[in-house]
GROMACS .gro file of C-alpha atoms in nm:
model
  208
    1MET     CA    1  10.072   5.087  10.535
    2LEU     CA    2   9.811   4.950  10.297
    3VAL     CA    3   9.907   4.606  10.162
    4THR     CA    4   9.752   4.475   9.842
    5ILE     CA    5   9.845   4.161   9.654
    6ASP     CA    6   9.879   4.189   9.278
    7MET     CA    7   9.838   3.826   9.165
    8SER     CA    8   9.937   3.909   8.808
    9LEU     CA    9  10.260   4.059   8.940
   10LEU     CA   10  10.320   3.745   9.147
   11ALA     CA   11  10.269   3.524   8.841
   12GLU     CA   12  10.499   3.749   8.638
   13GLN     CA   13  10.769   3.733   8.906
   14ILE     CA   14  10.748   3.353   8.925
   15GLU     CA   15  10.777   3.320   8.546
   16SER     CA   16  11.075   3.555   8.531
   17THR     CA   17  11.261   3.397   8.822
   18SER     CA   18  11.603   3.271   8.711
   19LEU     CA   19  11.743   2.927   8.794
   20LEU     CA   20  12.008   3.086   9.017
   21GLU     CA   21  11.738   3.269   9.213
   22TRP     CA   22  11.540   2.945   9.261
   23ILE     CA   23  11.858   2.778   9.387
   24ALA     CA   24  11.917   3.065   9.630
   25VAL     CA   25  11.559   3.043   9.757
   26GLY     CA   26  11.579   2.663   9.782
   27PHE     CA   27  11.893   2.670   9.994
   28GLY     CA   28  11.750   2.956  10.203
   29VAL     CA   29  11.445   2.743  10.284
   30SER     CA   30  11.668   2.442  10.353
   31GLU     CA   31  11.875   2.654  10.592
   32VAL     CA   32  11.582   2.751  10.813
   33LEU     CA   33  11.436   2.399  10.810
   34LEU     CA   34  11.773   2.257  10.916
   35ALA     CA   35  11.801   2.525  11.185
   36ARG     CA   36  11.463   2.418  11.321
   37LYS     CA   37  11.600   2.063  11.347
   38ASN     CA   38  11.911   2.192  11.526
   39ASN     CA   39  12.125   2.049  11.245
   40VAL     CA   40  12.466   2.201  11.176
   41LEU     CA   41  12.415   2.145  10.802
   42LEU     CA   42  12.209   2.465  10.809
   43TYR     CA   43  12.538   2.652  10.769
   44PRO     CA   44  12.667   2.497  10.444
   45ALA     CA   45  12.315   2.527  10.303
   46GLY     CA   46  12.302   2.890  10.410
   47ILE     CA   47  12.645   2.967  10.266
   48ILE     CA   48  12.545   2.827   9.925
   49GLY     CA   49  12.224   3.033   9.933
   50ILE     CA   50  12.413   3.348  10.035
   51LEU     CA   51  12.670   3.306   9.756
   52CYS     CA   52  12.396   3.257   9.496
   53SER     CA   53  12.209   3.561   9.626
   54GLY     CA   54  12.532   3.761   9.624
   55PHE     CA   55  12.581   3.705   9.251
   56LEU     CA   56  12.222   3.817   9.189
   57LEU     CA   57  12.259   4.128   9.404
   58VAL     CA   58  12.583   4.236   9.236
   59ASP     CA   59  12.422   4.184   8.896
   60ALA     CA   60  12.129   4.402   9.011
   61LYS     CA   61  12.375   4.666   9.142
   62LEU     CA   62  12.229   4.637   9.493
   63TYR     CA   63  12.563   4.689   9.661
   64ALA     CA   64  12.430   4.769  10.010
   65GLU     CA   65  12.233   4.443  10.013
   66THR     CA   66  12.547   4.267   9.890
   67LEU     CA   67  12.737   4.399  10.192
   68LEU     CA   68  12.455   4.278  10.419
   69HIS     CA   69  12.488   3.931  10.267
   70ALA     CA   70  12.863   3.950  10.325
   71TYR     CA   71  12.784   3.991  10.696
   72TYR     CA   72  12.558   3.685  10.679
   73LEU     CA   73  12.839   3.492  10.510
   74VAL     CA   74  13.087   3.582  10.784
   75MET     CA   75  12.835   3.493  11.057
   76SER     CA   76  12.756   3.163  10.884
   77ILE     CA   77  13.122   3.063  10.877
   78TYR     CA   78  13.159   3.174  11.239
   79GLY     CA   79  12.843   2.989  11.342
   80TRP     CA   80  12.952   2.672  11.164
   81ALA     CA   81  13.282   2.678  11.354
   82MET     CA   82  13.105   2.750  11.685
   83TRP     CA   83  12.855   2.467  11.642
   84LYS     CA   84  13.133   2.218  11.561
   85ASN     CA   85  13.344   2.334  11.856
   86ARG     CA   86  13.290   2.092  12.144
   87SER     CA   87  13.499   2.291  12.391
   88ALA     CA   88  13.361   2.527  12.655
   89SER     CA   89  13.404   2.819  12.414
   90GLY     CA   90  13.192   2.654  12.147
   91ALA     CA   91  12.817   2.623  12.092
   92SER     CA   92  12.768   2.249  12.073
   93GLN     CA   93  12.439   2.263  12.265
   94ILE     CA   94  12.127   2.477  12.270
   95SER     CA   95  12.121   2.724  12.559
   96ARG     CA   96  11.955   3.045  12.672
   97SER     CA   97  12.126   3.382  12.646
   98THR     CA   98  12.315   3.506  12.948
   99GLY     CA   99  12.273   3.863  13.071
  100ALA     CA  100  12.594   3.966  12.896
  101GLU     CA  101  12.482   3.805  12.571
  102GLN     CA  102  12.146   3.982  12.592
  103ARG     CA  103  12.323   4.315  12.627
  104ILE     CA  104  12.542   4.238  12.326
  105THR     CA  105  12.232   4.139  12.128
  106TRP     CA  106  12.058   4.466  12.208
  107ALA     CA  107  12.375   4.657  12.121
  108ILE     CA  108  12.391   4.484  11.781
  109ALA     CA  109  12.021   4.555  11.715
  110LEU     CA  110  12.015   4.919  11.829
  111GLY     CA  111  12.365   5.008  11.709
  112GLY     CA  112  12.300   4.839  11.376
  113TRP     CA  113  11.967   5.022  11.343
  114ALA     CA  114  12.132   5.360  11.399
  115PHE     CA  115  12.423   5.280  11.167
  116LEU     CA  116  12.204   5.149  10.885
  117TYR     CA  117  11.960   5.440  10.920
  118PHE     CA  118  12.252   5.683  10.888
  119MET     CA  119  12.387   5.502  10.583
  120LEU     CA  120  12.047   5.476  10.415
  121THR     CA  121  11.953   5.840  10.470
  122ASN     CA  122  12.290   5.982  10.373
  123PHE     CA  123  12.413   5.755  10.095
  124THR     CA  124  12.103   5.603   9.932
  125ASP     CA  125  11.766   5.713   9.797
  126SER     CA  126  11.575   5.481  10.032
  127ASP     CA  127  11.218   5.595  10.103
  128VAL     CA  128  11.177   5.360  10.403
  129PRO     CA  129  11.507   5.398  10.592
  130VAL     CA  130  11.366   5.348  10.942
  131ILE     CA  131  11.187   5.021  10.868
  132ASP     CA  132  11.452   4.891  10.630
  133ALA     CA  133  11.726   4.953  10.887
  134PHE     CA  134  11.517   4.789  11.161
  135VAL     CA  135  11.458   4.472  10.958
  136SER     CA  136  11.829   4.430  10.889
  137SER     CA  137  11.957   4.516  11.238
  138THR     CA  138  11.723   4.275  11.415
  139ALA     CA  139  11.825   4.006  11.164
  140TRP     CA  140  12.190   4.083  11.250
  141ALA     CA  141  12.112   4.026  11.617
  142GLY     CA  142  11.930   3.703  11.541
  143MET     CA  143  12.215   3.569  11.327
  144TRP     CA  144  12.462   3.637  11.607
  145LEU     CA  145  12.245   3.444  11.853
  146LEU     CA  146  12.201   3.159  11.604
  147ALA     CA  147  12.580   3.132  11.578
  148LYS     CA  148  12.586   3.102  11.958
  149ARG     CA  149  12.306   2.839  11.940
  150LYS     CA  150  12.086   3.050  12.167
  151LEU     CA  151  11.711   2.988  12.191
  152GLU     CA  152  11.633   3.359  12.160
  153ASN     CA  153  11.767   3.373  11.804
  154TRP     CA  154  11.420   3.270  11.682
  155ILE     CA  155  11.257   3.565  11.859
  156TRP     CA  156  11.490   3.819  11.702
  157LEU     CA  157  11.473   3.663  11.356
  158ASN     CA  158  11.094   3.663  11.371
  159VAL     CA  159  11.078   4.024  11.486
  160SER     CA  160  11.273   4.098  11.168
  161ASN     CA  161  11.044   3.875  10.959
  162LEU     CA  162  10.727   4.023  11.106
  163VAL     CA  163  10.826   4.376  11.005
  164ALA     CA  164  10.974   4.264  10.673
  165ILE     CA  165  10.652   4.100  10.548
  166PRO     CA  166  10.441   4.418  10.508
  167LEU     CA  167  10.748   4.608  10.388
  168LEU     CA  168  10.804   4.355  10.108
  169PHE     CA  169  10.437   4.362  10.009
  170HIS     CA  170  10.454   4.742  10.005
  171LYS     CA  171  10.752   4.720   9.769
  172GLN     CA  172  10.559   4.472   9.550
  173LEU     CA  173  10.820   4.202   9.613
  174ILE     CA  174  10.543   3.947   9.633
  175LEU     CA  175  10.743   3.627   9.585
  176ILE     CA  176  10.996   3.722   9.851
  177SER     CA  177  10.719   3.830  10.088
  178PHE     CA  178  10.554   3.488  10.063
  179LEU     CA  179  10.891   3.326  10.128
  180THR     CA  180  10.929   3.545  10.437
  181ILE     CA  181  10.585   3.439  10.563
  182PHE     CA  182  10.697   3.077  10.525
  183LEU     CA  183  11.020   3.150  10.714
  184PHE     CA  184  10.819   3.323  10.988
  185VAL     CA  185  10.599   3.015  11.039
  186VAL     CA  186  10.899   2.780  11.040
  187ALA     CA  187  11.076   3.003  11.292
  188VAL     CA  188  10.777   2.983  11.528
  189PHE     CA  189  10.799   2.603  11.520
  190GLY     CA  190  11.177   2.629  11.549
  191TYR     CA  191  11.148   2.822  11.874
  192PHE     CA  192  10.919   2.562  12.032
  193ASP     CA  193  11.128   2.271  11.901
  194TRP     CA  194  11.444   2.419  12.051
  195LYS     CA  195  11.265   2.504  12.376
  196LYS     CA  196  11.140   2.146  12.405
  197GLU     CA  197  11.494   2.021  12.349
  198LEU     CA  198  11.627   2.267  12.603
  199ASP     CA  199  11.371   2.165  12.866
  200ARG     CA  200  11.497   1.805  12.867
  201PRO     CA  201  11.767   1.841  13.136
  202HIS     CA  202  11.820   1.468  13.180
  203GLU     CA  203  11.859   1.385  12.812
  204LYS     CA  204  12.158   1.444  12.589
  205PHE     CA  205  12.113   1.727  12.340
  206LYS     CA  206  12.097   1.636  11.976
  207THR     CA  207  12.409   1.790  11.823
  208VAL     CA  208  12.403   1.667  11.465
   0.00000   0.00000   0.00000
């Protein structure tokens, strides 16, 4: 896939970006930065960003993407509750995925990939159904792990980001592609920050 950057298109996109879209991007960036810091406020920030994006997607008649954001909204509410839950069933501390959780993660990723591919090929005019479905399904898996406060969420989210970057450039969504590059870099640091926190067995986890 040949990727070229049209700087005039980038400038045009920046100039035409609405206030609501800037707010959505701003809260999206805040969400990932707060996630890197292991701060539960990532969820209210994410919810605001998702709601703003949802209005934009409905206005653009991108109903499939709107449904995807609805999933993110549900997982954000679930994750917020899990992170605040101090009981054994909650996710008040960073941890690594168990074997059972890894199997669930793979089931979400592969099952989601197959489901989204079927939907895209049968009910949309998508010309990149395989890659588009992969980007979303791996993000689904990552969001589920983030809700569980699992270290591996960063790996899955960055697999999604890594594939999404050239796809977005290919679709000439330059502004969003640069945002995704930024999120990719932050997620790399997020993984190592969480791992460092996790590798401190004699210190109390930060659970802001």
